[in-house]
PDB file of C-alpha atoms in Angstrom:
ATOM      1  CA  TYR A 857     173.673 -44.862 195.963  1.00 75.00           C
ATOM      2  CA  ASP A 858     175.564 -48.136 194.840  1.00 84.00           C
ATOM      3  CA  LEU A 859     172.984 -48.489 192.046  1.00 87.00           C
ATOM      4  CA  VAL A 860     173.521 -45.166 190.587  1.00 87.00           C
ATOM      5  CA  ALA A 861     177.488 -45.582 191.009  1.00 87.00           C
ATOM      6  CA  ALA A 862     177.308 -48.612 188.973  1.00 88.00           C
ATOM      7  CA  THR A 863     175.429 -47.100 186.288  1.00 89.00           C
ATOM      8  CA  LEU A 864     178.126 -44.628 185.643  1.00 90.00           C
ATOM      9  CA  ASP A 865     181.391 -46.366 186.699  1.00 86.00           C
ATOM     10  CA  ASP A 866     182.378 -47.209 183.106  1.00 89.00           C
ATOM     11  CA  LEU A 867     181.824 -43.554 181.835  1.00 91.00           C
ATOM     12  CA  PRO A 868     184.368 -40.758 181.060  1.00 90.00           C
ATOM     13  CA  PHE A 869     182.633 -37.865 182.608  1.00 90.00           C
ATOM     14  CA  ASP A 870     182.642 -36.764 186.387  1.00 85.00           C
ATOM     15  CA  ILE A 871     178.794 -36.230 186.861  1.00 89.00           C
ATOM     16  CA  GLU A 872     177.987 -35.038 190.365  1.00 88.00           C
ATOM     17  CA  ILE A 873     175.457 -37.152 191.912  1.00 88.00           C
ATOM     18  CA  HIS A 874     173.085 -36.315 194.875  1.00 85.00           C
ATOM     19  CA  GLU A 875     170.688 -38.274 196.861  1.00 79.00           C
ATOM     20  CA  SER A 876     168.111 -35.414 197.584  1.00 71.00           C
ATOM     21  CA  ALA A 877     165.235 -33.784 196.132  1.00 67.00           C
ATOM     22  CA  ASP A 878     166.676 -30.297 195.651  1.00 72.00           C
ATOM     23  CA  PRO A 879     169.712 -30.581 193.113  1.00 67.00           C
ATOM     24  CA  ALA A 880     169.916 -26.864 192.694  1.00 69.00           C
ATOM     25  CA  ALA A 881     170.780 -26.310 196.248  1.00 72.00           C
ATOM     26  CA  ASP A 882     173.376 -29.421 196.093  1.00 68.00           C
ATOM     27  CA  ALA A 883     174.579 -27.834 192.772  1.00 64.00           C
ATOM     28  CA  SER A 884     175.254 -24.614 194.168  1.00 66.00           C
ATOM     29  CA  ALA A 885     177.301 -26.060 196.849  1.00 62.00           C
ATOM     30  CA  GLY A 886     179.184 -28.690 194.696  1.00 63.00           C
ATOM     31  CA  ARG A 887     181.882 -28.390 192.107  1.00 66.00           C
ATOM     32  CA  LYS A 888     181.086 -25.589 189.397  1.00 70.00           C
ATOM     33  CA  GLY A 889     181.151 -26.821 185.931  1.00 71.00           C
ATOM     34  CA  ARG A 890     179.949 -30.037 186.318  1.00 86.00           C
ATOM     35  CA  MET A 891     176.670 -31.905 185.585  1.00 91.00           C
ATOM     36  CA  HIS A 892     174.636 -32.292 188.757  1.00 91.00           C
ATOM     37  CA  VAL A 893     171.888 -34.727 189.057  1.00 93.00           C
ATOM     38  CA  ALA A 894     169.724 -35.727 191.897  1.00 92.00           C
ATOM     39  CA  VAL A 895     168.651 -39.290 191.840  1.00 93.00           C
ATOM     40  CA  VAL A 896     165.596 -39.909 193.840  1.00 93.00           C
ATOM     41  CA  ALA A 897     163.741 -43.314 194.364  1.00 94.00           C
ATOM     42  CA  ASP A 898     160.448 -41.881 195.009  1.00 93.00           C
ATOM     43  CA  TYR A 899     157.661 -43.205 192.531  1.00 95.00           C
ATOM     44  CA  GLY A 900     155.674 -46.515 193.137  1.00 94.00           C
ATOM     45  CA  CYS A 901     154.992 -47.414 189.751  1.00 95.00           C
ATOM     46  CA  VAL A 902     156.923 -50.475 188.604  1.00 96.00           C
ATOM     47  CA  ASP A 903     160.259 -49.672 186.458  1.00 97.00           C
ATOM     48  CA  CYS A 904     159.029 -45.952 185.723  1.00 98.00           C
ATOM     49  CA  TYR A 905     161.193 -43.095 185.767  1.00 98.00           C
ATOM     50  CA  GLU A 906     160.978 -39.027 184.741  1.00 97.00           C
ATOM     51  CA  VAL A 907     163.909 -36.898 184.109  1.00 97.00           C
ATOM     52  CA  ASP A 908     163.554 -33.278 184.338  1.00 95.00           C
ATOM     53  CA  GLY A 909     166.061 -30.409 184.881  1.00 93.00           C
ATOM     54  CA  GLU A 910     167.863 -27.719 182.819  1.00 92.00           C
ATOM     55  CA  GLY A 911     171.245 -26.066 182.586  1.00 91.00           C
ATOM     56  CA  ARG A 912     173.632 -28.127 184.447  1.00 90.00           C
ATOM     57  CA  VAL A 913     170.981 -29.396 187.123  1.00 92.00           C
ATOM     58  CA  TYR A 914     168.731 -32.229 186.762  1.00 94.00           C
ATOM     59  CA  GLU A 915     166.777 -34.604 188.568  1.00 93.00           C
ATOM     60  CA  VAL A 916     165.964 -38.395 188.154  1.00 95.00           C
ATOM     61  CA  HIS A 917     162.763 -39.877 189.928  1.00 95.00           C
ATOM     62  CA  GLY A 918     161.753 -43.481 189.727  1.00 96.00           C
ATOM     63  CA  ASP A 919     161.252 -46.528 191.536  1.00 96.00           C
ATOM     64  CA  ALA A 920     164.248 -48.679 192.957  1.00 95.00           C
ATOM     65  CA  PRO A 921     166.085 -50.460 191.749  1.00 96.00           C
ATOM     66  CA  LEU A 922     165.377 -50.386 188.157  1.00 97.00           C
ATOM     67  CA  GLY A 923     163.681 -47.128 187.630  1.00 97.00           C
ATOM     68  CA  ILE A 924     166.113 -44.641 188.581  1.00 96.00           C
ATOM     69  CA  GLN A 925     168.928 -46.857 186.600  1.00 96.00           C
ATOM     70  CA  TYR A 926     166.803 -46.371 183.684  1.00 97.00           C
ATOM     71  CA  GLY A 927     166.068 -42.655 184.473  1.00 97.00           C
ATOM     72  CA  LEU A 928     169.888 -41.960 184.530  1.00 96.00           C
ATOM     73  CA  THR A 929     170.442 -43.970 181.528  1.00 97.00           C
ATOM     74  CA  HIS A 930     167.734 -42.013 179.643  1.00 98.00           C
ATOM     75  CA  LEU A 931     169.633 -38.627 180.745  1.00 97.00           C
ATOM     76  CA  LEU A 932     172.942 -39.979 179.487  1.00 97.00           C
ATOM     77  CA  GLU A 933     171.353 -40.796 176.211  1.00 98.00           C
ATOM     78  CA  LEU A 934     170.027 -37.336 175.858  1.00 97.00           C
ATOM     79  CA  TRP A 935     173.588 -36.365 176.281  1.00 97.00           C
ATOM     80  CA  GLY A 936     174.583 -38.359 173.229  1.00 97.00           C
ATOM     81  CA  PHE A 937     175.777 -41.660 174.942  1.00 97.00           C
ATOM     82  CA  ARG A 938     174.939 -44.718 172.924  1.00 97.00           C
ATOM     83  CA  PHE A 939     174.818 -47.988 174.367  1.00 97.00           C
ATOM     84  CA  PHE A 940     175.063 -50.232 171.052  1.00 95.00           C
ATOM     85  CA  HIS A 941     177.317 -53.048 172.391  1.00 94.00           C
ATOM     86  CA  PRO A 942     177.985 -54.308 175.963  1.00 93.00           C
ATOM     87  CA  PHE A 943     181.684 -53.887 175.554  1.00 93.00           C
ATOM     88  CA  GLN A 944     181.647 -50.440 173.368  1.00 94.00           C
ATOM     89  CA  THR A 945     179.886 -47.119 173.893  1.00 96.00           C
ATOM     90  CA  VAL A 946     179.484 -44.058 171.798  1.00 97.00           C
ATOM     91  CA  THR A 947     180.813 -41.406 174.224  1.00 96.00           C
ATOM     92  CA  PRO A 948     179.789 -37.475 173.331  1.00 96.00           C
ATOM     93  CA  ALA A 949     182.775 -35.175 173.141  1.00 95.00           C
ATOM     94  CA  GLN A 950     180.953 -32.976 175.807  1.00 94.00           C
ATOM     95  CA  LEU A 951     177.950 -32.817 178.121  1.00 94.00           C
ATOM     96  CA  ASP A 952     175.569 -29.827 176.950  1.00 94.00           C
ATOM     97  CA  PRO A 953     172.532 -28.332 178.738  1.00 94.00           C
ATOM     98  CA  LEU A 954     169.189 -30.020 177.695  1.00 94.00           C
ATOM     99  CA  ASP A 955     167.273 -26.859 178.173  1.00 89.00           C
ATOM    100  CA  ASP A 956     163.352 -27.446 176.790  1.00 88.00           C
ATOM    101  CA  HIS A 957     164.205 -31.151 175.337  1.00 95.00           C
ATOM    102  CA  PRO A 958     160.781 -32.711 174.633  1.00 96.00           C
ATOM    103  CA  GLU A 959     161.686 -35.824 176.407  1.00 97.00           C
ATOM    104  CA  LEU A 960     162.036 -34.055 180.164  1.00 97.00           C
ATOM    105  CA  GLY A 961     159.468 -34.089 182.463  1.00 96.00           C
ATOM    106  CA  MET A 962     157.780 -37.275 181.158  1.00 97.00           C
ATOM    107  CA  VAL A 963     156.835 -40.425 183.166  1.00 98.00           C
ATOM    108  CA  TYR A 964     158.023 -43.321 181.233  1.00 98.00           C
ATOM    109  CA  GLU A 965     156.687 -46.771 182.082  1.00 97.00           C
ATOM    110  CA  PRO A 966     157.264 -49.980 180.619  1.00 96.00           C
ATOM    111  CA  GLU A 967     154.495 -51.757 178.261  1.00 95.00           C
ATOM    112  CA  MET A 968     155.975 -55.035 178.706  1.00 96.00           C
ATOM    113  CA  GLU A 969     156.224 -56.967 181.948  1.00 96.00           C
ATOM    114  CA  ARG A 970     159.512 -58.979 181.010  1.00 96.00           C
ATOM    115  CA  ARG A 971     162.123 -57.186 178.900  1.00 97.00           C
ATOM    116  CA  GLY A 972     165.242 -58.955 178.374  1.00 95.00           C
ATOM    117  CA  LEU A 973     168.065 -60.880 176.671  1.00 92.00           C
ATOM    118  CA  HIS A 974     168.602 -64.398 176.022  1.00 92.00           C
ATOM    119  CA  LEU A 975     172.432 -65.188 175.518  1.00 91.00           C
ATOM    120  CA  HIS A 976     173.583 -67.980 173.266  1.00 86.00           C
ATOM    121  CA  THR A 977     176.816 -69.196 174.649  1.00 86.00           C
ATOM    122  CA  LEU A 978     177.586 -72.021 172.082  1.00 78.00           C
ATOM    123  CA  HIS A 979     178.914 -70.600 168.690  1.00 75.00           C
ATOM    124  CA  PRO A 980     180.796 -69.472 170.380  1.00 77.00           C
ATOM    125  CA  ILE A 981     180.060 -65.576 171.142  1.00 83.00           C
ATOM    126  CA  GLU A 982     180.896 -63.055 173.585  1.00 82.00           C
ATOM    127  CA  GLY A 983     178.585 -64.378 175.841  1.00 86.00           C
ATOM    128  CA  LEU A 984     180.238 -67.556 176.448  1.00 90.00           C
ATOM    129  CA  TRP A 985     183.340 -65.784 178.235  1.00 90.00           C
ATOM    130  CA  GLY A 986     180.877 -63.458 180.035  1.00 91.00           C
ATOM    131  CA  VAL A 987     178.480 -65.685 181.838  1.00 95.00           C
ATOM    132  CA  TRP A 988     179.641 -69.319 181.037  1.00 94.00           C
ATOM    133  CA  VAL A 989     183.569 -69.992 180.781  1.00 93.00           C
ATOM    134  CA  ALA A 990     185.207 -68.576 183.821  1.00 93.00           C
ATOM    135  CA  ASP A 991     188.329 -67.549 182.203  1.00 88.00           C
ATOM    136  CA  GLY A 992     190.295 -64.440 183.028  1.00 87.00           C
ATOM    137  CA  ASP A 993     188.007 -61.341 183.298  1.00 93.00           C
ATOM    138  CA  ALA A 994     184.820 -63.429 182.601  1.00 95.00           C
ATOM    139  CA  LEU A 995     183.126 -61.534 185.691  1.00 96.00           C
ATOM    140  CA  GLN A 996     183.861 -58.186 184.793  1.00 95.00           C
ATOM    141  CA  ARG A 997     182.545 -59.211 181.190  1.00 95.00           C
ATOM    142  CA  GLY A 998     179.361 -60.607 182.685  1.00 96.00           C
ATOM    143  CA  GLN A 999     178.796 -57.455 184.778  1.00 96.00           C
ATOM    144  CA  GLN A1000     179.123 -55.504 181.593  1.00 96.00           C
ATOM    145  CA  ILE A1001     176.231 -57.548 179.922  1.00 96.00           C
ATOM    146  CA  VAL A1002     174.114 -57.003 183.015  1.00 97.00           C
ATOM    147  CA  GLN A1003     174.759 -53.311 182.729  1.00 97.00           C
ATOM    148  CA  TRP A1004     174.051 -53.232 179.071  1.00 97.00           C
ATOM    149  CA  THR A1005     170.768 -55.216 179.676  1.00 97.00           C
ATOM    150  CA  ILE A1006     169.759 -52.361 181.817  1.00 97.00           C
ATOM    151  CA  ARG A1007     170.772 -49.712 179.781  1.00 97.00           C
ATOM    152  CA  ASN A1008     168.337 -51.160 177.158  1.00 97.00           C
ATOM    153  CA  ARG A1009     165.479 -51.101 179.880  1.00 97.00           C
ATOM    154  CA  GLY A1010     165.921 -54.939 180.351  1.00 98.00           C
ATOM    155  CA  ASN A1011     164.907 -56.618 183.724  1.00 98.00           C
ATOM    156  CA  HIS A1012     165.765 -60.006 182.886  1.00 98.00           C
ATOM    157  CA  LEU A1013     168.732 -62.065 181.654  1.00 97.00           C
ATOM    158  CA  GLN A1014     169.102 -65.446 180.532  1.00 96.00           C
ATOM    159  CA  TRP A1015     171.539 -67.841 179.039  1.00 94.00           C
ATOM    160  CA  VAL A1016     171.939 -70.969 177.572  1.00 90.00           C
ATOM    161  CA  ALA A1017     173.627 -74.109 179.466  1.00 91.00           C
ATOM    162  CA  LEU A1018     176.293 -76.039 178.125  1.00 89.00           C
ATOM    163  CA  ASP A1019     177.484 -79.770 178.839  1.00 86.00           C
ATOM    164  CA  ASP A1020     181.084 -79.234 179.736  1.00 88.00           C
ATOM    165  CA  ILE A1021     180.296 -78.966 183.323  1.00 90.00           C
ATOM    166  CA  VAL A1022     179.244 -82.404 183.309  1.00 88.00           C
ATOM    167  CA  THR A1023     181.785 -83.650 180.757  1.00 88.00           C
ATOM    168  CA  TYR A1024     184.862 -81.996 182.341  1.00 91.00           C
ATOM    169  CA  PRO A1025     184.501 -81.838 186.336  1.00 91.00           C
ATOM    170  CA  SER A1026     187.718 -79.795 186.493  1.00 93.00           C
ATOM    171  CA  VAL A1027     185.706 -76.665 185.525  1.00 94.00           C
ATOM    172  CA  VAL A1028     182.814 -77.242 187.624  1.00 95.00           C
ATOM    173  CA  ASP A1029     184.139 -75.172 190.806  1.00 96.00           C
ATOM    174  CA  ASP A1030     185.250 -72.243 188.547  1.00 96.00           C
ATOM    175  CA  TRP A1031     181.825 -72.200 186.680  1.00 95.00           C
ATOM    176  CA  SER A1032     180.102 -72.202 190.225  1.00 96.00           C
ATOM    177  CA  ALA A1033     181.905 -69.513 191.590  1.00 96.00           C
ATOM    178  CA  LEU A1034     181.319 -67.314 188.271  1.00 97.00           C
ATOM    179  CA  THR A1035     177.756 -68.283 188.288  1.00 97.00           C
ATOM    180  CA  THR A1036     177.204 -67.689 191.823  1.00 97.00           C
ATOM    181  CA  ASP A1037     178.883 -64.303 191.810  1.00 97.00           C
ATOM    182  CA  LEU A1038     177.130 -62.837 188.457  1.00 97.00           C
ATOM    183  CA  ASN A1039     173.738 -63.825 189.649  1.00 97.00           C
ATOM    184  CA  ALA A1040     174.510 -62.112 193.061  1.00 97.00           C
ATOM    185  CA  HIS A1041     175.490 -59.026 190.993  1.00 97.00           C
ATOM    186  CA  ALA A1042     172.416 -59.141 188.668  1.00 97.00           C
ATOM    187  CA  HIS A1043     170.000 -59.477 191.462  1.00 97.00           C
ATOM    188  CA  ALA A1044     171.542 -56.553 193.254  1.00 96.00           C
ATOM    189  CA  ARG A1045     171.311 -54.190 190.212  1.00 97.00           C
ATOM    190  CA  GLY A1046     167.480 -55.482 189.924  1.00 97.00           C
ATOM    191  CA  LEU A1047     167.533 -58.097 187.237  1.00 98.00           C
ATOM    192  CA  THR A1048     166.113 -61.549 187.276  1.00 98.00           C
ATOM    193  CA  THR A1049     167.749 -64.224 185.874  1.00 98.00           C
ATOM    194  CA  GLY A1050     167.575 -67.780 184.228  1.00 96.00           C
ATOM    195  CA  VAL A1051     169.149 -70.619 182.268  1.00 94.00           C
ATOM    196  CA  GLY A1052     167.926 -72.104 179.186  1.00 90.00           C
ATOM    197  CA  ILE A1053     168.248 -75.991 178.602  1.00 84.00           C
ATOM    198  CA  GLN A1054     168.670 -78.029 175.548  1.00 77.00           C
ATOM    199  CA  LEU A1055     166.302 -80.849 175.638  1.00 73.00           C
ATOM    200  CA  PHE A1056     167.742 -82.526 172.483  1.00 66.00           C
ATOM    201  CA  GLY A1057     171.595 -82.646 173.090  1.00 61.00           C
ATOM    202  CA  SER A1058     172.753 -85.342 170.360  1.00 63.00           C
ATOM    203  CA  ALA A1059     173.702 -82.767 167.818  1.00 58.00           C
ATOM    204  CA  ASN A1060     175.060 -79.285 167.351  1.00 56.00           C
ATOM    205  CA  LEU A1061     177.279 -79.975 170.363  1.00 54.00           C
ATOM    206  CA  GLN A1062     174.814 -78.990 172.783  1.00 50.00           C
TER     207      GLN A1062
END
């Protein structure tokens, strides 16, 4: 349930989630007028999922941890959400029924084993303040990048190391705490993580 809640926690709609294979029964007992989704981690294939349903009642089946998150994201996309940037989302005006949508009832499996994002940090761009510099809301921004990677069906997140933690020892403790927390969050969501090392460091400020 924590994975499902994390997938939805930045969205404006109140979607009622059920952890059973009988969403129709749950919906009839739940709040009226809302979308009801049963999320069931019952598939054995790696990072796979299936979305089905009609009206205001849907099912997401998949493996855990990533398959069910991918499936729920796919359902959100069918409703009109577009996750084009880690810190910005296109949100539909309302959630409409998806009756007879051609993408329902299909099992989706990844065609590549590793699917991820390699973040530059140097330029600087957004990733610098989300995965490296431990200022202000850095952890929240890093978690948003993790969320975005998952929403784009990724399973790996990597960022480039900078030498400020060698040059300026005063930043090490904060950097270490951010890196520890961000890695723990990414791993709990199902991502692997890695660090890129610049082997030639006498130019371009690396």
